[in-house]
Amino acid sequence: MNTNQKNQGITLQNGQTFPLTIKRLGINGEGVGYFKKQVVFVPGALPNEEVVVEATTIGQKFAEGKIKKIRKASPHRVDAPCPIYHECGGCQLQHFSYEQQLKEKRDIIVQAMERYSGLDLSKVEIRPTIGMDDPWNYRNKSQFQAGLRNGKVIAGLYSKNSHHLINIDHCIVQHEATNKATQTVKQILQDLKVSIYDERKRKGIVRTIVSRVGFTSGEVQIVLITSQENLPRKELIVNEIQKRLPEVKSIMQNVNGEKTSLIFGEKTIHLEGEEVIQEKLGDLSFELSARAFFQLNPVQTVKLYNEVKKAAQLTGSEKVVDAYCGVGTIGMWLSDGAKEIRGMDTIADSILDAKKNAKKHGVKNATYVKGTAEHWLPKWLEEGWRPDVVVVDPPRTGCDSKLLGAILKVKPKKFVYVSCNPSTLAKDIQTLSKVYKVKHIQPVDMFPHTAHVESVTLLEKK
């Protein structure tokens, strides 16, 4: 071992086996333990388990290892019901009882707050996680990479940190309609001997099969992602999909010829049926186009948005800003209790959709503009318009620092933060804590059996 590693206080070597007690769950669902004060991440290990671990990666600040033996198993360890769970990597926590997953997800938020927020947590209410009554078949969309194995068309996900494609015939967290659609499309591509893309050679045509279902409408959309615009046997493919899957209301093609991990390319072609499928959240209905972002778990989305509504406590007189508004869902959810809603997003198509959605639902008190909140908030303040409540639902990277600066300048009475990443939430809370106090944090489980945890935080001006 080099002296540099010794100086870092690292005593482990690759391939070394050692006993470890798992203290908690990490942000990616792995077990976390300490070997002579050294942090060790162990995928598949659960809190309070005693395991024998083999070191697989030695980093400067942490090590990773794999379980060689479980000496003392957690009472909450269960058999994962999915036959390819350990290969696939799409879920991280199927071997953990669902009740306990919910407790540990709350704990992931507590850990992030302890580490980054600088708050005295004895004064912060972090509530129990809101879970699902039935935490299976909840995803409304699947994006499975296509491939060929021994002359057979397969479709699925790449196993963790590899380019090995795992064929998924039936995914138990996907809605049954998407499972059926993907399987049938796979068979059609096989029957018609359609050219399948080879990621290594960068040859072939069909790259990805995307299927999405409207939970309330039962309508299904199929998008074939292809490496080029010309799709041979296109009419035959469309005819077979219509014949074998009458529930499919929209058949689209998207062209992505780039060497990229992004699924969608810029160009979308309408092949057959409608360009959109219908979906409802509560009383609101939405048209979903091939590339439109929509929450993947509609059942829990209603619970999440209701928590936003409870946090905002609108009385009918408030001016509300929906930053990162997307197609306007959160703003419209709140519109009946607000005097005025103003939303902004940097994606022009989202703003067009938000305007259409507001018009369709007769929401007359909403205005949508393209651009960033850090541009619009100070501008509106200069014009004499100050929001009472600002709601944000930022990407995993958290709020833009300029947006936080704008919030601290504009100082709305309430700031409601919808987060999908506890670490960035905690860091952003630290920035805001000069002016705001955290009233409560409500975790919501949007993705059962994965390590993801969402939350709704209410911050009030001191």
CSV table of C-alpha atoms in Angstrom, one decimal, residues 105 109 129 295 304 393 396 418-422 442-447 452-456:
chain,number,residue,atom,x,y,z
A,105,LYS,CA,-36.1,6.3,3.8
A,109,ILE,CA,-33.4,12.4,5.0
A,129,THR,CA,-42.8,8.4,5.1
A,295,GLN,CA,-44.5,11.6,-12.9
A,304,LEU,CA,-47.3,14.2,-3.0
A,393,ASP,CA,-39.7,21.0,-7.7
A,396,ARG,CA,-31.7,16.1,-8.5
A,418,VAL,CA,-40.4,19.4,-3.4
A,419,SER,CA,-37.2,17.3,-3.5
A,420,CYS,CA,-36.0,14.1,-5.0
A,421,ASN,CA,-32.6,14.3,-3.5
A,422,PRO,CA,-32.1,14.7,0.3
A,442,GLN,CA,-42.8,15.1,4.8
A,443,PRO,CA,-41.1,12.1,3.0
A,444,VAL,CA,-43.2,10.4,0.3
A,445,ASP,CA,-42.2,7.1,-1.2
A,446,MET,CA,-42.6,7.6,-5.0
A,447,PHE,CA,-40.4,4.6,-6.0
A,452,HIS,CA,-35.1,7.0,-4.0
A,453,VAL,CA,-37.0,9.2,-1.6
A,454,GLU,CA,-39.0,12.3,-2.3
A,455,SER,CA,-40.1,14.9,0.2
A,456,VAL,CA,-42.1,18.1,0.7
